[in-house]
mmCIF file of C-alpha atoms and ligand atoms in Angstrom:
data_model
loop_
_atom_site.group_PDB
_atom_site.id
_atom_site.type_symbol
_atom_site.label_atom_id
_atom_site.label_comp_id
_atom_site.label_asym_id
_atom_site.label_seq_id
_atom_site.Cartn_x
_atom_site.Cartn_y
_atom_site.Cartn_z
ATOM 1 C CA MET W 1 0.000 0.000 0.000
ATOM 2 C CA GLU W 2 1.231 3.411 -0.870
ATOM 3 C CA ILE W 3 2.074 5.460 2.150
ATOM 4 C CA LYS W 4 1.092 9.064 1.896
ATOM 5 C CA VAL W 5 3.407 11.575 3.489
ATOM 6 C CA LEU W 6 1.533 14.751 4.096
ATOM 7 C CA LYS W 7 3.398 18.043 4.190
ATOM 8 C CA PRO W 8 1.922 20.712 6.362
ATOM 9 C CA ILE W 9 -0.326 22.905 4.261
ATOM 10 C CA LEU W 10 0.765 26.461 4.607
ATOM 11 C CA GLY W 11 -1.822 28.627 6.214
ATOM 12 C CA ALA W 12 -2.964 31.675 4.295
ATOM 13 C CA ASN W 13 -0.702 33.967 6.328
ATOM 14 C CA ASP W 14 2.381 31.819 5.801
ATOM 15 C CA GLN W 15 1.684 31.682 2.095
ATOM 16 C CA ARG W 16 1.435 35.458 1.900
ATOM 17 C CA ALA W 17 4.600 35.755 4.017
ATOM 18 C CA GLU W 18 6.442 33.619 1.462
ATOM 19 C CA GLU W 19 5.216 35.904 -1.311
ATOM 20 C CA ASN W 20 6.491 38.907 0.657
ATOM 21 C CA ARG W 21 9.843 37.174 1.079
ATOM 22 C CA GLY W 22 10.014 36.592 -2.650
ATOM 23 C CA LEU W 23 9.286 40.239 -3.367
ATOM 24 C CA LEU W 24 11.867 41.371 -0.795
ATOM 25 C CA GLU W 25 14.487 39.094 -2.281
ATOM 26 C CA LYS W 26 13.731 40.132 -5.841
ATOM 27 C CA ASN W 27 14.378 43.716 -4.758
ATOM 28 C CA LYS W 28 17.379 42.761 -2.576
ATOM 29 C CA ILE W 29 15.780 44.139 0.579
ATOM 30 C CA VAL W 30 16.616 42.706 3.994
ATOM 31 C CA ALA W 31 13.641 42.997 6.375
ATOM 32 C CA ILE W 32 13.861 43.121 10.160
ATOM 33 C CA ASN W 33 10.745 42.644 12.299
ATOM 34 C CA PHE W 34 10.890 44.477 15.666
ATOM 35 C CA THR W 35 8.550 43.279 18.397
ATOM 36 C CA ALA W 36 8.100 44.512 21.955
ATOM 37 C CA SER W 37 5.509 45.359 24.542
ATOM 38 C CA PRO W 38 4.128 48.918 24.342
ATOM 39 C CA GLY W 39 6.588 51.500 25.611
ATOM 40 C CA ALA W 40 9.772 49.420 25.415
ATOM 41 C CA GLY W 41 11.278 51.972 23.035
ATOM 42 C CA LYS W 42 10.953 50.379 19.583
ATOM 43 C CA THR W 43 10.598 53.696 17.788
ATOM 44 C CA SER W 44 13.533 55.190 19.691
ATOM 45 C CA LEU W 45 15.637 52.167 18.787
ATOM 46 C CA LEU W 46 14.563 52.492 15.159
ATOM 47 C CA MET W 47 15.574 56.157 15.127
ATOM 48 C CA ALA W 48 18.995 55.383 16.640
ATOM 49 C CA THR W 49 19.434 52.537 14.145
ATOM 50 C CA ILE W 50 18.464 54.717 11.174
ATOM 51 C CA LYS W 51 20.908 57.393 12.284
ATOM 52 C CA ALA W 52 23.738 54.882 12.502
ATOM 53 C CA LEU W 53 23.046 52.940 9.294
ATOM 54 C CA ARG W 54 21.642 55.446 6.824
ATOM 55 C CA GLU W 55 25.049 56.222 5.291
ATOM 56 C CA GLU W 56 25.605 52.541 4.567
ATOM 57 C CA PHE W 57 22.101 51.393 3.559
ATOM 58 C CA ARG W 58 18.970 52.849 1.980
ATOM 59 C CA ILE W 59 16.387 52.323 4.715
ATOM 60 C CA GLY W 60 12.599 52.143 4.641
ATOM 61 C CA VAL W 61 10.256 51.746 7.586
ATOM 62 C CA VAL W 62 6.857 50.169 8.227
ATOM 63 C CA GLU W 63 5.111 51.355 11.389
ATOM 64 C CA GLY W 64 2.425 49.125 12.856
ATOM 65 C CA ASP W 65 0.045 50.600 15.409
ATOM 66 C CA VAL W 66 -3.565 50.027 16.366
ATOM 67 C CA SER W 67 -4.188 53.681 15.568
ATOM 68 C CA SER W 68 -2.426 57.033 14.926
ATOM 69 C CA ALA W 69 0.469 58.016 12.674
ATOM 70 C CA ILE W 70 2.662 59.413 15.454
ATOM 71 C CA ASP W 71 5.544 56.983 14.898
ATOM 72 C CA ALA W 72 5.467 57.369 11.113
ATOM 73 C CA GLU W 73 5.623 61.143 11.503
ATOM 74 C CA THR W 74 8.700 60.760 13.718
ATOM 75 C CA VAL W 75 10.425 58.620 11.080
ATOM 76 C CA SER W 76 9.288 60.778 8.192
ATOM 77 C CA LYS W 77 11.006 63.840 9.690
ATOM 78 C CA GLU W 78 14.290 62.058 8.972
ATOM 79 C CA GLY W 79 13.435 61.900 5.280
ATOM 80 C CA ILE W 80 13.078 58.114 5.406
ATOM 81 C CA PRO W 81 10.320 56.453 3.328
ATOM 82 C CA VAL W 82 7.714 55.171 5.766
ATOM 83 C CA VAL W 83 4.272 53.575 5.667
ATOM 84 C CA GLN W 84 2.016 53.602 8.697
ATOM 85 C CA ILE W 85 -0.277 50.607 9.069
ATOM 86 C CA ASN W 86 -3.225 51.124 11.381
ATOM 87 C CA THR W 87 -4.517 47.697 12.296
ATOM 88 C CA GLY W 88 -7.822 49.133 13.517
ATOM 89 C CA GLY W 89 -7.794 46.997 16.655
ATOM 90 C CA ALA W 90 -5.716 43.978 15.651
ATOM 91 C CA CYS W 91 -2.850 43.490 18.058
ATOM 92 C CA HIS W 92 -0.260 42.315 15.491
ATOM 93 C CA LEU W 93 0.848 42.858 11.907
ATOM 94 C CA ASP W 94 0.093 40.073 9.439
ATOM 95 C CA ALA W 95 1.604 39.243 6.074
ATOM 96 C CA THR W 96 -1.230 40.862 4.090
ATOM 97 C CA MET W 97 -0.663 44.149 5.916
ATOM 98 C CA LEU W 98 3.037 44.009 5.080
ATOM 99 C CA SER W 99 2.204 43.199 1.482
ATOM 100 C CA ASN W 100 0.057 46.352 1.288
ATOM 101 C CA ALA W 101 2.856 48.359 2.867
ATOM 102 C CA LEU W 102 5.397 47.043 0.333
ATOM 103 C CA ALA W 103 3.098 48.151 -2.488
ATOM 104 C CA ASN W 104 3.347 51.681 -1.069
ATOM 105 C CA LEU W 105 7.121 51.820 -0.623
ATOM 106 C CA PRO W 106 9.847 52.578 -3.203
ATOM 107 C CA VAL W 107 11.111 48.976 -3.170
ATOM 108 C CA ASP W 108 13.558 49.626 -6.035
ATOM 109 C CA ASP W 109 15.405 52.110 -3.866
ATOM 110 C CA LEU W 110 15.672 50.243 -0.573
ATOM 111 C CA ASP W 111 18.301 47.943 0.934
ATOM 112 C CA VAL W 112 16.741 47.505 4.354
ATOM 113 C CA LEU W 113 13.193 47.489 5.696
ATOM 114 C CA LEU W 114 12.713 48.052 9.412
ATOM 115 C CA ILE W 115 9.269 46.848 10.511
ATOM 116 C CA GLU W 116 7.923 48.073 13.833
ATOM 117 C CA ASN W 117 5.270 45.579 14.869
ATOM 118 C CA VAL W 118 2.331 46.442 17.138
ATOM 119 C CA GLY W 119 3.381 46.606 20.790
ATOM 120 C CA ASN W 120 2.425 43.136 22.008
ATOM 121 C CA LEU W 121 4.471 40.149 23.164
ATOM 122 C CA ILE W 122 1.933 37.438 22.381
ATOM 123 C CA CYS W 123 0.525 37.011 18.891
ATOM 124 C CA PRO W 124 3.177 38.623 16.672
ATOM 125 C CA ALA W 125 4.967 35.295 17.268
ATOM 126 C CA SER W 126 2.225 33.510 15.292
ATOM 127 C CA PHE W 127 2.261 35.785 12.237
ATOM 128 C CA ALA W 128 5.244 35.527 9.914
ATOM 129 C CA LEU W 129 5.651 38.575 7.680
ATOM 130 C CA GLY W 130 8.388 37.336 5.363
ATOM 131 C CA GLU W 131 11.115 39.020 7.415
ATOM 132 C CA HIS W 132 14.756 37.880 7.514
ATOM 133 C CA ARG W 133 15.347 38.527 11.221
ATOM 134 C CA LYS W 134 13.213 39.036 14.324
ATOM 135 C CA VAL W 135 14.430 41.360 17.049
ATOM 136 C CA LEU W 136 12.699 41.656 20.408
ATOM 137 C CA VAL W 137 13.039 44.922 22.286
ATOM 138 C CA ALA W 138 12.706 44.583 26.060
ATOM 139 C CA SER W 139 13.380 47.335 28.582
ATOM 140 C CA VAL W 140 14.682 47.572 32.125
ATOM 141 C CA PRO W 141 11.502 49.039 33.746
ATOM 142 C CA GLU W 142 9.468 46.063 32.490
ATOM 143 C CA GLY W 143 11.318 43.775 34.890
ATOM 144 C CA HIS W 144 13.655 40.812 34.527
ATOM 145 C CA ASP W 145 10.819 38.274 34.536
ATOM 146 C CA LYS W 146 9.500 39.217 31.059
ATOM 147 C CA PRO W 147 11.132 36.204 29.343
ATOM 148 C CA HIS W 148 9.351 33.837 31.749
ATOM 149 C CA LYS W 149 6.002 35.439 30.976
ATOM 150 C CA TYR W 150 6.326 35.583 27.184
ATOM 151 C CA PRO W 151 8.590 32.633 26.365
ATOM 152 C CA VAL W 152 7.578 32.103 22.728
ATOM 153 C CA MET W 153 8.436 35.611 21.606
ATOM 154 C CA PHE W 154 11.825 35.415 23.313
ATOM 155 C CA SER W 155 12.674 31.959 22.008
ATOM 156 C CA GLU W 156 11.786 32.876 18.419
ATOM 157 C CA SER W 157 13.754 36.113 18.261
ATOM 158 C CA ASP W 158 17.191 36.216 16.648
ATOM 159 C CA ALA W 159 18.331 38.892 19.066
ATOM 160 C CA VAL W 160 17.081 40.713 22.143
ATOM 161 C CA VAL W 161 17.752 44.402 22.693
ATOM 162 C CA LEU W 162 17.531 45.384 26.356
ATOM 163 C CA ASN W 163 16.693 49.083 26.242
ATOM 164 C CA LYS W 164 16.646 51.829 28.903
ATOM 165 C CA ILE W 165 19.679 50.572 30.816
ATOM 166 C CA ASP W 166 20.097 54.181 32.001
ATOM 167 C CA LEU W 167 17.108 53.517 34.299
ATOM 168 C CA GLN W 168 18.854 50.623 36.073
ATOM 169 C CA PRO W 169 19.648 52.665 39.249
ATOM 170 C CA TYR W 170 15.961 53.465 39.782
ATOM 171 C CA VAL W 171 14.306 50.082 39.377
ATOM 172 C CA ASP W 172 14.693 46.537 40.678
ATOM 173 C CA PHE W 173 15.993 44.881 37.576
ATOM 174 C CA ASP W 174 18.407 41.964 37.906
ATOM 175 C CA ARG W 175 20.347 41.791 34.668
ATOM 176 C CA ASP W 176 21.843 38.360 35.468
ATOM 177 C CA LYS W 177 18.375 36.926 36.027
ATOM 178 C CA PHE W 178 17.175 38.436 32.761
ATOM 179 C CA TYR W 179 20.153 37.039 30.842
ATOM 180 C CA SER W 180 19.772 33.553 32.281
ATOM 181 C CA ALA W 181 16.022 33.560 31.577
ATOM 182 C CA VAL W 182 16.643 34.539 27.944
ATOM 183 C CA ASN W 183 19.429 31.982 27.586
ATOM 184 C CA GLY W 184 17.179 29.320 29.072
ATOM 185 C CA LEU W 185 14.726 29.921 26.234
ATOM 186 C CA ARG W 186 17.290 30.212 23.463
ATOM 187 C CA GLU W 187 20.759 28.835 23.946
ATOM 188 C CA GLY W 188 23.453 31.298 22.938
ATOM 189 C CA ALA W 189 20.921 34.113 22.732
ATOM 190 C CA ILE W 190 22.316 37.411 21.556
ATOM 191 C CA ILE W 191 21.480 40.270 23.916
ATOM 192 C CA PHE W 192 22.327 43.936 23.417
ATOM 193 C CA PRO W 193 21.996 46.160 26.487
ATOM 194 C CA VAL W 194 21.452 49.685 25.193
ATOM 195 C CA SER W 195 20.195 53.100 26.141
ATOM 196 C CA CYS W 196 18.606 55.024 23.310
ATOM 197 C CA LYS W 197 18.745 58.053 25.602
ATOM 198 C CA THR W 198 22.498 58.075 26.283
ATOM 199 C CA GLY W 199 23.587 56.077 23.234
ATOM 200 C CA GLU W 200 25.320 53.451 25.382
ATOM 201 C CA GLY W 201 25.537 50.078 23.644
ATOM 202 C CA ILE W 202 24.103 51.307 20.336
ATOM 203 C CA ASP W 203 27.413 50.752 18.483
ATOM 204 C CA ARG W 204 27.511 47.051 19.337
ATOM 205 C CA TRP W 205 23.853 46.547 18.370
ATOM 206 C CA VAL W 206 24.242 48.390 15.096
ATOM 207 C CA SER W 207 27.397 46.537 14.106
ATOM 208 C CA TRP W 208 25.629 43.206 14.687
ATOM 209 C CA LEU W 209 22.638 44.344 12.648
ATOM 210 C CA SER W 210 24.714 45.626 9.739
ATOM 211 C CA GLU W 211 26.621 42.324 9.688
ATOM 212 C CA GLN W 212 23.275 40.455 9.536
ATOM 213 C CA ILE W 213 22.161 42.666 6.656
ATOM 214 C CA ARG W 214 25.417 42.155 4.758
ATOM 215 C CA SER W 215 25.295 38.392 5.250
ATOM 216 C CA GLU W 216 21.729 38.290 3.850
ATOM 217 C CA GLN W 217 22.823 40.441 0.920
ATOM 218 C CA ARG W 218 25.586 37.943 0.131
ATOM 219 C CA ALA W 219 23.235 34.957 0.424
HETATM 220 MG MG1 MG C 1 6.448 52.931 18.420
HETATM 221 ZN ZN1 ZN C 2 -2.686 39.942 17.716
#
């Protein structure tokens, strides 16, 4: 009797994410998906990253928020092409939303796409966008137990940026506990302690990111 081996059927979102990936690759764009809880400092990290990398790469941005265009306006002031997606209540970006955003960006003139997902540490893990890397932004005032509470997001991220380290003296945040929790979820996890306010640690983060972008460009 013939034995049937069934491959998992891609869900509609995964299928669309693969189409996005194809379009990104055709245009030689490396896409980075930033996730975080609200207020961790994703937009601030994006701004610091743009400042550091804009000489080397042509950067575009997708801003995901439930409502408002505040973050897109911040990015736009830098003269960077940006599309704001308002999810109208949905707590994550999905691949169709990114596809619409790509249709409204100058894809011929971009090397890098920075995607700021909706502030939420739960369901963005379930919605691939077609991105090349996932970066989770955590911050010191959120506490060192975040990785225990949202394990999937931490385990699926290629790197973790720990923002607002300038606030360390004012809050009970145990950096060793945070590091060991993250490492427990992803062995050899890459963690970048930074302060977008003082600039501390930004160099190391940015040099890792530009190396990731260059390695994808070579691939
Ligand atoms: Mg933001
Ligand atoms: Zn959601």
